[in-house]
Amino acid sequence: MTDEIDYEVDIEDLPAKPSRGQVGAPSVVVDNAHVTYRVFGGRKGGTVDSKPSVMSRALNLGRPATGPIRQVKAVRGVSFVAHHGESVGIIGTNGSGKSTLLRAVAGLLPLTDGRVYTASEPALLGVNAALMPKLTGERNITVGGLALGLSASEVASRTAAVAEFAELGDFLYLPMNAYSSGMASRLRFAISTIVTPDILMIDEALSTGDASFRRKSTARIEAIRDNAGTVFFVSHSLASVRAMCTRALWIDRGVLVMDGDVDEVCDAYHLYVQGRKNASSGARL
Ligand SMILES: Nc1ncnc2c1ncn2[C@@H]1O[C@H](COP(=O)(O)OP(=O)(O)O)[C@@H](O)[C@H]1O
Ligand SMILES: [Mg+2]
């Protein structure tokens, strides 16, 4: 497992480190958040027969999936307060609950327990942003802009700028399922920042795209932060987190294990990942 740390980012592409001064009023308060997924059937690691007999399948026709309902406690009792003007990195190994936490804070997933308060509606930018593959890029910009609260004429006046930022060229008029993944992720980023959100959440969305696009998008994120917004940034790249954030949260198996200065948290996480790697290579010898 070496995918937790990504060394591909060119340090020169990264912006100058933000200063830790100028932190404003709270913008996001997360109080003892819990998110539990309910998984039906429990195939993965579950105890259900993988091949039910013809008879048992026939008897179950028309009924919901059989098997135990497995609960996945993806976020377990996370609390923190983020402020205006802060950019907060969220780090942790795969499956530790980072995406779940962001989606819950953005109001896209219900909490099983606890509370989330936000000063305004967060804009979540992620690999799963709801763009419609059958619609053209142009239509997606319209729909996305309207969903973010722009009027039809505001959307119309900004469409060209969004398409240019996303470097779509003539693909603007083609359905999105004709786009490369890089092109689609550039468009997602451009749409999510069509209005300057007060709270911007980025889930691994900058990992695609070339260095020049990363520079452009980083500049846009800095502008949001400088406008006293709050940025949450989930990334595999510790170098990007260190460069873009002032503070970091380290989540492990759904639990917040560390919250503090970005360099201190990244150092501790790095040691942990190195330790795991050494332990697993030692076990193989
Ligand atoms: N839709 C879902 N249904 C059931 N379990 C899920 C779902 N999404 C994520 N999980 C599980 O929740 C845990 C946290 O996942 P996730 O939030 O995606 O972690 P991360 O973003 O840190 O990789 C993992 O165990 C994952 O398998
Ligand atoms: Mg994730």
Coordinates of C-alpha atoms and ligand atoms in Angstrom, one line a residue:
M1 CA 0.0 0.0 0.0
T2 CA 2.0 2.9 -1.2
D3 CA -0.9 5.0 -2.5
E4 CA -1.4 7.0 0.6
I5 CA 1.4 9.3 -0.1
D6 CA 1.8 10.8 -3.6
Y7 CA 5.2 12.1 -4.5
E8 CA 4.2 13.1 -8.0
V9 CA 3.3 16.6 -7.2
D10 CA 6.0 18.9 -8.2
I11 CA 6.9 21.1 -5.3
E12 CA 7.4 24.1 -7.6
D13 CA 3.7 23.8 -8.7
L14 CA 2.6 24.4 -5.1
P15 CA 1.7 27.8 -3.8
A16 CA 3.4 29.7 -1.1
K17 CA 2.4 28.5 2.3
P18 CA -0.7 30.3 3.6
S19 CA -0.1 32.3 6.8
R20 CA -1.8 31.2 9.9
G21 CA -3.0 34.7 11.0
Q22 CA -6.4 36.1 10.1
V23 CA -8.7 33.4 11.2
G24 CA -12.3 34.7 11.6
A25 CA -15.5 33.5 13.1
P26 CA -16.6 29.9 13.1
S27 CA -18.1 28.7 9.8
V28 CA -18.5 25.0 10.4
V29 CA -19.2 23.3 13.7
V30 CA -19.2 19.6 13.8
D31 CA -20.4 18.1 17.1
N32 CA -20.0 14.4 17.8
A33 CA -20.9 13.4 14.2
H34 CA -21.6 9.8 13.5
V35 CA -22.4 8.3 10.1
T36 CA -23.4 4.6 9.8
Y37 CA -24.0 3.0 6.4
R38 CA -26.4 0.1 6.3
V39 CA -25.3 -2.4 3.8
F40 CA -27.8 -5.1 2.6
G41 CA -26.7 -8.6 1.8
G42 CA -23.3 -8.3 3.5
R43 CA -21.4 -9.9 0.7
K44 CA -18.0 -8.4 1.5
G45 CA -16.7 -10.3 4.5
G46 CA -20.3 -11.2 5.4
T47 CA -21.6 -14.6 6.4
V48 CA -24.2 -15.0 3.7
D49 CA -24.1 -18.0 1.3
S50 CA -22.6 -16.8 -1.9
K51 CA -24.7 -19.2 -3.9
P52 CA -28.2 -19.7 -2.6
S53 CA -29.9 -22.8 -3.9
V54 CA -32.4 -22.6 -6.8
M55 CA -35.2 -23.3 -4.3
S56 CA -34.2 -20.6 -1.8
R57 CA -33.9 -18.1 -4.7
A58 CA -37.3 -19.1 -6.0
L59 CA -38.8 -18.7 -2.5
N60 CA -37.3 -15.3 -2.3
L61 CA -38.5 -13.9 -5.6
G62 CA -39.8 -10.4 -5.3
R63 CA -38.5 -10.0 -1.8
P64 CA -35.7 -7.6 -0.8
A65 CA -32.2 -8.9 -0.8
T66 CA -31.6 -11.5 1.9
G67 CA -28.9 -11.7 4.4
P68 CA -27.9 -9.7 7.4
I69 CA -27.9 -6.0 7.3
R70 CA -24.3 -5.0 7.9
Q71 CA -23.5 -1.7 9.5
V72 CA -20.4 0.2 8.5
K73 CA -19.6 2.9 11.1
A74 CA -17.8 5.2 8.7
V75 CA -17.6 8.2 11.0
R76 CA -17.5 7.8 14.7
G77 CA -17.9 10.8 17.0
V78 CA -16.0 13.5 15.1
S79 CA -16.0 17.0 16.5
F80 CA -14.2 20.2 15.3
V81 CA -14.8 23.8 14.6
A82 CA -13.5 25.5 11.4
H83 CA -13.3 29.2 10.9
H84 CA -13.5 31.7 8.1
G85 CA -10.2 32.2 6.4
E86 CA -9.0 28.7 7.4
S87 CA -8.1 25.9 5.0
V88 CA -8.3 22.5 6.6
G89 CA -6.7 19.4 5.1
I90 CA -8.3 16.1 5.9
I91 CA -5.9 13.1 5.7
G92 CA -6.1 9.4 6.5
T93 CA -5.7 6.1 4.8
N94 CA -8.2 4.7 2.2
G95 CA -11.6 3.9 3.8
S96 CA -10.9 6.0 6.9
G97 CA -14.1 8.1 6.4
K98 CA -12.8 11.3 4.8
S99 CA -15.4 11.4 2.0
T100 CA -18.2 10.4 4.3
L101 CA -17.3 13.1 6.7
L102 CA -17.3 15.8 3.9
R103 CA -20.5 14.5 2.4
A104 CA -22.2 14.6 5.8
V105 CA -20.9 18.2 6.5
A106 CA -22.2 19.2 3.1
G107 CA -25.6 17.9 4.0
L108 CA -25.6 15.2 1.4
L109 CA -25.6 12.3 3.9
P110 CA -27.7 12.1 7.0
L111 CA -25.9 11.9 10.3
T112 CA -26.7 8.9 12.5
D113 CA -26.0 11.0 15.5
G114 CA -24.5 14.4 16.4
R115 CA -24.9 17.8 14.8
V116 CA -23.4 19.9 12.0
Y117 CA -23.8 23.6 11.8
T118 CA -22.6 25.6 8.8
A119 CA -22.7 29.4 8.3
S120 CA -23.7 28.8 4.7
E121 CA -24.3 26.0 2.3
P122 CA -21.0 24.2 1.5
A123 CA -20.1 23.5 -2.1
L124 CA -18.7 20.0 -2.4
L125 CA -16.4 19.4 -5.2
G126 CA -15.6 15.8 -5.7
V127 CA -15.1 12.9 -8.0
N128 CA -18.9 12.3 -7.7
A129 CA -20.2 15.8 -8.3
A130 CA -23.6 15.4 -9.9
L131 CA -22.9 16.2 -13.5
M132 CA -25.1 14.5 -16.1
P133 CA -23.2 12.5 -18.6
K134 CA -25.8 12.6 -21.3
L135 CA -26.0 16.4 -21.3
T136 CA -23.5 18.6 -23.1
G137 CA -20.9 20.5 -21.0
E138 CA -22.8 23.6 -21.8
R139 CA -26.1 22.2 -20.4
N140 CA -24.2 20.9 -17.3
I141 CA -22.8 24.4 -16.7
T142 CA -26.3 25.8 -16.9
V143 CA -27.8 23.2 -14.6
G144 CA -24.9 23.4 -12.2
G145 CA -25.0 27.2 -12.1
L146 CA -28.8 27.3 -11.5
A147 CA -28.3 24.7 -8.7
L148 CA -25.7 27.0 -7.1
G149 CA -28.2 29.8 -7.1
L150 CA -27.3 31.9 -10.1
S151 CA -30.1 33.3 -12.3
A152 CA -30.4 32.1 -15.9
S153 CA -28.9 35.3 -17.2
E154 CA -26.0 35.2 -14.8
V155 CA -25.3 31.6 -15.9
A156 CA -25.5 32.6 -19.5
S157 CA -23.0 35.4 -19.0
R158 CA -20.5 33.1 -17.2
T159 CA -20.7 30.0 -19.4
A160 CA -17.9 31.1 -21.7
A161 CA -15.6 31.8 -18.8
V162 CA -16.3 28.4 -17.2
A163 CA -15.7 26.6 -20.4
E164 CA -12.5 28.5 -20.9
F165 CA -11.3 27.8 -17.4
A166 CA -12.1 24.1 -17.9
E167 CA -10.2 24.1 -21.3
L168 CA -13.1 22.4 -23.0
G169 CA -12.8 23.9 -26.5
D170 CA -15.4 22.5 -28.9
F171 CA -16.2 19.7 -26.4
L172 CA -18.5 22.3 -24.7
Y173 CA -21.2 21.2 -27.2
L174 CA -20.7 17.4 -26.8
P175 CA -22.2 15.2 -24.2
M176 CA -20.1 14.7 -21.2
N177 CA -19.7 11.0 -21.7
A178 CA -17.4 11.9 -24.6
Y179 CA -15.1 13.7 -22.2
S180 CA -11.8 12.4 -20.9
S181 CA -11.7 12.0 -17.1
G182 CA -9.3 15.0 -16.9
M183 CA -11.7 17.2 -18.9
A184 CA -14.7 16.1 -16.8
S185 CA -12.9 16.8 -13.5
R186 CA -11.7 20.2 -14.8
L187 CA -15.4 21.0 -15.7
R188 CA -16.5 19.9 -12.2
F189 CA -14.0 22.2 -10.6
A190 CA -15.0 25.1 -12.9
I191 CA -18.7 24.6 -12.2
S192 CA -18.3 24.3 -8.4
T193 CA -16.4 27.5 -8.3
I194 CA -18.7 29.4 -10.7
V195 CA -19.8 31.3 -7.7
T196 CA -17.3 31.9 -5.0
P197 CA -18.5 29.6 -2.3
D198 CA -18.1 30.6 1.3
I199 CA -17.4 27.0 2.2
L200 CA -15.6 25.0 -0.4
M201 CA -14.9 21.2 0.0
I202 CA -12.6 19.5 -2.3
D203 CA -12.4 15.7 -2.3
E204 CA -9.4 14.4 -4.3
A205 CA -10.6 16.5 -7.2
L206 CA -7.3 18.1 -8.0
S207 CA -5.3 15.0 -8.4
T208 CA -6.3 14.8 -12.1
G209 CA -5.3 17.4 -14.5
D210 CA -1.9 18.6 -15.5
A211 CA 0.4 21.0 -13.7
S212 CA -0.9 24.1 -15.3
F213 CA -4.5 23.3 -14.4
R214 CA -3.5 22.5 -10.9
R215 CA -1.8 25.9 -10.7
K216 CA -4.9 27.7 -12.0
S217 CA -7.2 25.8 -9.6
T218 CA -4.9 26.3 -6.7
A219 CA -5.0 30.1 -7.4
R220 CA -8.8 30.0 -7.3
I221 CA -8.8 28.1 -4.0
E222 CA -6.4 30.7 -2.6
A223 CA -8.8 33.5 -3.7
I224 CA -11.7 31.8 -1.9
R225 CA -9.6 31.4 1.3
D226 CA -8.4 35.0 1.0
N227 CA -12.1 36.1 0.7
A228 CA -12.4 34.7 4.3
G229 CA -14.1 31.6 3.1
T230 CA -13.3 28.1 4.5
V231 CA -11.7 25.4 2.4
F232 CA -11.7 21.7 3.2
F233 CA -9.2 19.7 1.2
V234 CA -9.0 15.9 1.1
S235 CA -5.9 14.7 -0.8
H236 CA -3.6 11.8 -1.0
S237 CA -0.8 14.2 -1.5
L238 CA 0.7 15.3 1.8
A239 CA 2.8 17.8 -0.1
S240 CA -0.4 19.5 -1.5
V241 CA -2.0 19.4 1.9
R242 CA 1.0 21.0 3.6
A243 CA 1.2 23.7 0.9
M244 CA -2.5 24.5 0.7
C245 CA -3.7 24.2 4.3
T246 CA -3.0 25.8 7.6
R247 CA -4.5 23.1 9.7
A248 CA -5.2 19.3 9.2
L249 CA -7.5 16.7 10.6
W250 CA -6.3 13.1 10.6
I251 CA -9.1 10.6 10.5
D252 CA -8.5 6.9 11.1
R253 CA -11.3 4.3 11.0
G254 CA -13.9 7.0 11.4
V255 CA -12.2 8.6 14.4
L256 CA -10.5 12.0 14.6
V257 CA -7.1 11.1 15.9
M258 CA -5.3 14.4 15.5
D259 CA -6.3 18.0 14.8
G260 CA -3.8 20.8 14.7
D261 CA -1.0 22.6 12.7
V262 CA -0.8 21.1 9.3
D263 CA 2.9 20.2 9.5
E264 CA 2.6 18.6 12.9
V265 CA -0.4 16.5 11.8
C266 CA 1.2 15.5 8.4
D267 CA 4.5 14.6 10.1
A268 CA 2.6 12.3 12.6
Y269 CA 0.6 10.7 9.8
H270 CA 3.7 10.2 7.7
L271 CA 5.4 8.4 10.5
Y272 CA 2.3 6.2 11.0
V273 CA 2.1 5.3 7.3
Q274 CA 5.9 4.5 7.2
G275 CA 5.5 2.4 10.3
R276 CA 2.7 0.4 8.7
K277 CA 4.7 -0.1 5.6
N278 CA 7.7 -1.3 7.5
A279 CA 5.5 -3.6 9.6
S280 CA 3.9 -5.2 6.5
S281 CA 7.2 -5.6 4.6
G282 CA 8.7 -7.1 7.8
A283 CA 5.9 -9.6 8.0
R284 CA 6.5 -10.8 4.4
L285 CA 10.2 -11.5 5.0
Ligands
LIG1 N1 -22.2 4.1 0.1 C1 -21.6 3.3 1.0 N2 -22.2 2.2 1.5 C2 -21.6 1.5 2.4 N3 -20.4 1.7 2.9 C3 -19.7 2.7 2.5 C4 -20.3 3.6 1.5 N4 -19.4 4.6 1.2 C5 -18.3 4.3 2.0 N5 -18.5 3.2 2.7 C6 -17.5 2.6 3.7 O1 -17.3 3.6 4.7 C7 -16.0 3.7 5.1 C8 -15.4 5.0 4.8 O2 -15.4 5.3 3.4 P1 -15.0 6.7 2.8 O3 -15.7 7.8 3.5 O4 -15.1 6.6 1.3 O5 -13.4 6.8 3.2 P2 -12.2 7.6 2.5 O6 -12.8 8.7 1.7 O7 -11.4 8.1 3.7 O8 -11.5 6.7 1.6 C9 -15.3 2.5 4.3 O9 -15.3 1.4 5.1 C10 -16.2 2.4 3.1 O10 -16.1 1.0 2.7
MG2 MG -12.6 9.2 -0.3

